[in-house]
mmCIF file of C-alpha atoms in Angstrom:
data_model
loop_
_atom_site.group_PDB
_atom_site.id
_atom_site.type_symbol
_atom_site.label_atom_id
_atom_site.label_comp_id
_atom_site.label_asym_id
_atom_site.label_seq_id
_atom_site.Cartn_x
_atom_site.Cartn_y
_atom_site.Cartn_z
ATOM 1 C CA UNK A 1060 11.923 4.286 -7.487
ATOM 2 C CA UNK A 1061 11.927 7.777 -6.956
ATOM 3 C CA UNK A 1062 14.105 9.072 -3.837
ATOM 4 C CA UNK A 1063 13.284 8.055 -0.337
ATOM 5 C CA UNK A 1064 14.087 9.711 3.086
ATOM 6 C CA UNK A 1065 14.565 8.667 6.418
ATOM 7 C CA UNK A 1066 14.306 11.689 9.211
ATOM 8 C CA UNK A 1067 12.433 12.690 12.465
ATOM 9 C CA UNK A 1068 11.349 8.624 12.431
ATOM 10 C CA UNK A 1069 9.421 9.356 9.282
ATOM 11 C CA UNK A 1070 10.189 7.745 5.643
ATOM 12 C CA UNK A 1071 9.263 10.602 3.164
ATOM 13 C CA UNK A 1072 9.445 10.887 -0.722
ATOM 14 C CA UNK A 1073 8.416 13.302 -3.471
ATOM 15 C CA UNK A 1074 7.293 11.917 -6.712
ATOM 16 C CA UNK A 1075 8.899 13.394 -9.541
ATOM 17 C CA UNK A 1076 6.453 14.981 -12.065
ATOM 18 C CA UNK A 1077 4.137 12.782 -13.856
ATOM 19 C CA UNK A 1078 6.258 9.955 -11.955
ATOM 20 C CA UNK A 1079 5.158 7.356 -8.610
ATOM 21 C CA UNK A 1080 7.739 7.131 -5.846
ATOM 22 C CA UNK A 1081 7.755 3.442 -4.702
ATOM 23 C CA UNK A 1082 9.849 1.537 -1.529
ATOM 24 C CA UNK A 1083 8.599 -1.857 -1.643
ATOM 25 C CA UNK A 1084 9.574 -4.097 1.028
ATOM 26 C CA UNK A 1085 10.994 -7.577 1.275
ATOM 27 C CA UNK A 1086 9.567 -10.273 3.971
ATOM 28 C CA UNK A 1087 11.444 -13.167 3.087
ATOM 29 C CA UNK A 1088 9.535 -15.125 0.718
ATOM 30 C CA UNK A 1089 9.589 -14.755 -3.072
ATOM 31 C CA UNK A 1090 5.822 -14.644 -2.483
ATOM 32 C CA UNK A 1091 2.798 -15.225 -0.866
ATOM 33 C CA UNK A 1092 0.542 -18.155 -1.283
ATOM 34 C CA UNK A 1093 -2.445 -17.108 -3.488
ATOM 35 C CA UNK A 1094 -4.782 -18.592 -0.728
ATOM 36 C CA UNK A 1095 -3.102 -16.414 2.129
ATOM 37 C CA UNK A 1096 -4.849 -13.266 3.272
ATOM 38 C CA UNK A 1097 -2.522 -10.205 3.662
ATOM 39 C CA UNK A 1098 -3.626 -7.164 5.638
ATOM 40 C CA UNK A 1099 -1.315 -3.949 4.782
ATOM 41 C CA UNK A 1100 -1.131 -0.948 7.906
ATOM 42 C CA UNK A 1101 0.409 2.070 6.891
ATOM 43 C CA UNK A 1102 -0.048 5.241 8.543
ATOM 44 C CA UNK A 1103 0.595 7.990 6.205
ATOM 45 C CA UNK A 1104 0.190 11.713 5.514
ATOM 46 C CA UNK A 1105 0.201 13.202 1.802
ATOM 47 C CA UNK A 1106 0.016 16.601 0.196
ATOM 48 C CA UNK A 1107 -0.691 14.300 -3.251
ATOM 49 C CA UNK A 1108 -1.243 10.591 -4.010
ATOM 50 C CA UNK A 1109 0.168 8.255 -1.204
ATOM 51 C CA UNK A 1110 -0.766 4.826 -0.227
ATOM 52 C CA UNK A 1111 0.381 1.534 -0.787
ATOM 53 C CA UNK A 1112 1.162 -1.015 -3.001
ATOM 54 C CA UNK A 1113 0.671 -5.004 -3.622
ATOM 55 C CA UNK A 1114 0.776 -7.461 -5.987
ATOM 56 C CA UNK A 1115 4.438 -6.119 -7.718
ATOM 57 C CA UNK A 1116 5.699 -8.412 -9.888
ATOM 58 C CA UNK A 1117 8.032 -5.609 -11.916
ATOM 59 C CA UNK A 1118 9.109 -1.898 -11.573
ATOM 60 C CA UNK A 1119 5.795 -0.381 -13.460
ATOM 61 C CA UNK A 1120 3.723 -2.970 -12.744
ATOM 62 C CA UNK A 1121 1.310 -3.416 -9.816
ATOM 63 C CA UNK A 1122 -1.631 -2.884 -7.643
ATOM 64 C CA UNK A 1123 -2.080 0.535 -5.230
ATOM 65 C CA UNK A 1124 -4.731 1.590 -2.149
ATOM 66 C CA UNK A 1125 -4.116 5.238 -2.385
ATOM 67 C CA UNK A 1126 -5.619 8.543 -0.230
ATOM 68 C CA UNK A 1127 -5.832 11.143 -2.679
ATOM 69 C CA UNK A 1128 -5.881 14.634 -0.907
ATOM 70 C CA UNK A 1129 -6.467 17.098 -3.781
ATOM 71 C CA UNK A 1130 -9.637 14.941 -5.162
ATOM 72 C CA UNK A 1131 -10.554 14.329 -0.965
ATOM 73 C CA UNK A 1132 -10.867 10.734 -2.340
ATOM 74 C CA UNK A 1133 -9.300 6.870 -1.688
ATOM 75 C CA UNK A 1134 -8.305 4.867 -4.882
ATOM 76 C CA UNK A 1135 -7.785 1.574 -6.002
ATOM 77 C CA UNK A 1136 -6.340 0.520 -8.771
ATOM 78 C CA UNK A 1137 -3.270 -0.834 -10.923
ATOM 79 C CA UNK A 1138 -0.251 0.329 -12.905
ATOM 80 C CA UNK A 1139 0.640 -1.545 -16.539
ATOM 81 C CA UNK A 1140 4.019 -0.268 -18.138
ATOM 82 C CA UNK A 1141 3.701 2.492 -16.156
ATOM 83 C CA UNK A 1142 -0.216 4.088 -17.009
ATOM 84 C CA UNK A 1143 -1.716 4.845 -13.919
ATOM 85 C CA UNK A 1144 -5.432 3.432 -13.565
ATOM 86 C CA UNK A 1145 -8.142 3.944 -11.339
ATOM 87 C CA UNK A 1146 -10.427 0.634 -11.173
ATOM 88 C CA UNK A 1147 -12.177 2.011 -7.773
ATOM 89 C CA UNK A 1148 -12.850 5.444 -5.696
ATOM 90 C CA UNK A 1149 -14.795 6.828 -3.409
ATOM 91 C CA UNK A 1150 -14.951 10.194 -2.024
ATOM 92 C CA UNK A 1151 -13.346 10.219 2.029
ATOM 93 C CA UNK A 1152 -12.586 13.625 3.374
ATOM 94 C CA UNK A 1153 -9.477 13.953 5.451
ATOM 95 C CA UNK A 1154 -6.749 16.909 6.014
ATOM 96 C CA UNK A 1155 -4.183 16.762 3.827
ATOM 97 C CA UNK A 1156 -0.951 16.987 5.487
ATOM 98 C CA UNK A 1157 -2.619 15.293 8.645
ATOM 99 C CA UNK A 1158 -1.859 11.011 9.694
ATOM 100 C CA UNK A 1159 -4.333 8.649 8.424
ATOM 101 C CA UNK A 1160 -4.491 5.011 8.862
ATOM 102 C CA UNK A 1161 -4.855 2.932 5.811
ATOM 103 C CA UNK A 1162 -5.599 -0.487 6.458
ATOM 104 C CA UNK A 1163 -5.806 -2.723 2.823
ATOM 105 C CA UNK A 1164 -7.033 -6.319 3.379
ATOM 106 C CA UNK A 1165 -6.306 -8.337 0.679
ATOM 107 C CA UNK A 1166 -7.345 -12.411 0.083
ATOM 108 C CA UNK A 1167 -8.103 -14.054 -3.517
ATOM 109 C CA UNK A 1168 -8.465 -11.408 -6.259
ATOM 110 C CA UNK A 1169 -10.343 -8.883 -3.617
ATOM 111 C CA UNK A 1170 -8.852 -5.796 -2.409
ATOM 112 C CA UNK A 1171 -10.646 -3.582 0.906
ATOM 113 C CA UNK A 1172 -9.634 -0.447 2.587
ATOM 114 C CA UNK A 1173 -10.580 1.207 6.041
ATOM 115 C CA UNK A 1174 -9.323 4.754 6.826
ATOM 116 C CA UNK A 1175 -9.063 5.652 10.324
ATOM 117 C CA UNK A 1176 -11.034 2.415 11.477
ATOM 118 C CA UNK A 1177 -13.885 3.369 8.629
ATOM 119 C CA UNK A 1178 -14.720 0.619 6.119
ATOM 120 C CA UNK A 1179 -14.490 2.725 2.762
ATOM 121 C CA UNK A 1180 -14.213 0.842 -0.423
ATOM 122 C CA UNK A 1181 -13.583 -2.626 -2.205
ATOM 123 C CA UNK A 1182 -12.673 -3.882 -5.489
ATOM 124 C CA UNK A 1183 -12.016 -7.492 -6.871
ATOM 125 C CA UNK A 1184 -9.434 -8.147 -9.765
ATOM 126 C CA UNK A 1185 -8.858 -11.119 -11.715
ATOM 127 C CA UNK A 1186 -6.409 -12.922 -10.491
ATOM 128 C CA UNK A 1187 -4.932 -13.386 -6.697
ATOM 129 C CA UNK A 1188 -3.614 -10.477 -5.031
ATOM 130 C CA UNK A 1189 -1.284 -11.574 -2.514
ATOM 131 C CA UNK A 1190 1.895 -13.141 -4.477
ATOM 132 C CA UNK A 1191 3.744 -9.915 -4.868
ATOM 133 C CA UNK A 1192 5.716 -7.573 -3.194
ATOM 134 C CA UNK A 1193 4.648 -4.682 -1.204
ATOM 135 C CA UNK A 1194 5.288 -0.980 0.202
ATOM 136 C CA UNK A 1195 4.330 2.428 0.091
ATOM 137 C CA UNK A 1196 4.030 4.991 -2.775
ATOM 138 C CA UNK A 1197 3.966 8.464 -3.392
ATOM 139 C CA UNK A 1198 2.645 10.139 -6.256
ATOM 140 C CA UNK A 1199 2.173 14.136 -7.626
ATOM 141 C CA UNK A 1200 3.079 15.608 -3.941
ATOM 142 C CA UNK A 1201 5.144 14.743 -0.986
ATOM 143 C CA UNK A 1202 4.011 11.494 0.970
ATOM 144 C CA UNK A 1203 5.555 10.643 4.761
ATOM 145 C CA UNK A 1204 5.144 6.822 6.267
ATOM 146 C CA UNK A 1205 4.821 6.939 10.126
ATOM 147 C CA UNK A 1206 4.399 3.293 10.239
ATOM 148 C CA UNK A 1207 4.248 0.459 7.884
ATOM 149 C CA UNK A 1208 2.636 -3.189 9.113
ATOM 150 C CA UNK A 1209 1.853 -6.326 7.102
ATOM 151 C CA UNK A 1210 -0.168 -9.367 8.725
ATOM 152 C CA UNK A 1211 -0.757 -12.639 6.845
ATOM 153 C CA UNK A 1212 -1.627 -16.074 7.470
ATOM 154 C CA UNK A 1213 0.741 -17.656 4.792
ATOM 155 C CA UNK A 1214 2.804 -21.162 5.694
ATOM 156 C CA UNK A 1215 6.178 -19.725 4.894
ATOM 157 C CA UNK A 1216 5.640 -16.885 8.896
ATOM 158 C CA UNK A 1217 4.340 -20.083 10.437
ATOM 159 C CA UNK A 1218 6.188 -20.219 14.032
ATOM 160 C CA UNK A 1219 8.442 -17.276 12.877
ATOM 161 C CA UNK A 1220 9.455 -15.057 15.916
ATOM 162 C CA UNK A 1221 8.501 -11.580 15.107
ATOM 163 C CA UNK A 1222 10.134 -8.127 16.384
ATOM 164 C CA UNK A 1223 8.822 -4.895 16.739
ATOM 165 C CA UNK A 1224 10.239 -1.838 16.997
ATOM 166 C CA UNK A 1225 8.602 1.466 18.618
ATOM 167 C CA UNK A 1226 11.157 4.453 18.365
ATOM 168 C CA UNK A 1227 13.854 3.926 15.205
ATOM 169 C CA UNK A 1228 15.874 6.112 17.926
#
């Protein structure tokens, strides 16, 4: 949703007003197991909300990790038909405008965030995590994705070759 850029090997959007810009990405599977562990890597910079999302089963209905630079704060929390909820935050200063390193770890119904490295938060839900889809969001300001990794242990990557790519260039 929203409308997503590609330039200068960055992937940019900028919500729309009371709105959440979301790519989500597509691995293969329908989903994940709901024993698998996932671990989400984006690094990110955002003049608003950005972060990522999990657990998307339907547009306006998911999970999100989120930096929020106006309240200097990282979120957790879930969207319903679209309303916006904050289950989790704690405060985390960091430049807004500047790359940060969000790393959301994610097995059973519990959810855990680093920034830069730094353990900073966790929140459990009530039901498994890991069986939807994923990607990056952007919400009240302008978020850009340097780089967007997901890890996981589930049966279906078992023996599958993997490819990386450094410079989109």
């Amino acid at each position: 949703t929203g409308t997503w850029t590609a330039a200068d090997c960055r992937y940019a959007a900028t919500a729309p007003a009371g709105a959440t810009a979301i790519s989500a990405a597509d691995f293969g599977p329908a989903r994940l197991q709901t024993t698998s562990w996932l671990e989400l890597t984006a690094t990110l910079r955002t003049s608003g909300v950005g972060g990522v999302i999990f657990d998307e089963y339907e547009p306006g209905r998911f999970k999100f990790a989120a930096l929020d630079a106006a309240g200097q704060r990282v979120l957790i929390g879930h969207v319903d038909d679209n309303r916006w909820v904050v289950d989790a935050s704690a405060a985390r200063m960091f430049a807004a405008g500047s790359d940060q390193v969000l790393v959301v770890t994610l097995k059973g119904s519990t959810v855990s965030v680093q920034v830069n490295g730094t353990f900073v938060l966790s929140h459990a839900f009530s039901a498994a995590v890991v069986d939807g889809r994923t990607g990056v969001l952007s919400r009240a300001g302008t978020t850009s994705v340097d780089s967007f990794r997901a890890r996981t242990n589930d049966p279906a990557f078992t023996g599958v070759p993997w490819v990386s790519i450094g410079d989109a260039t």
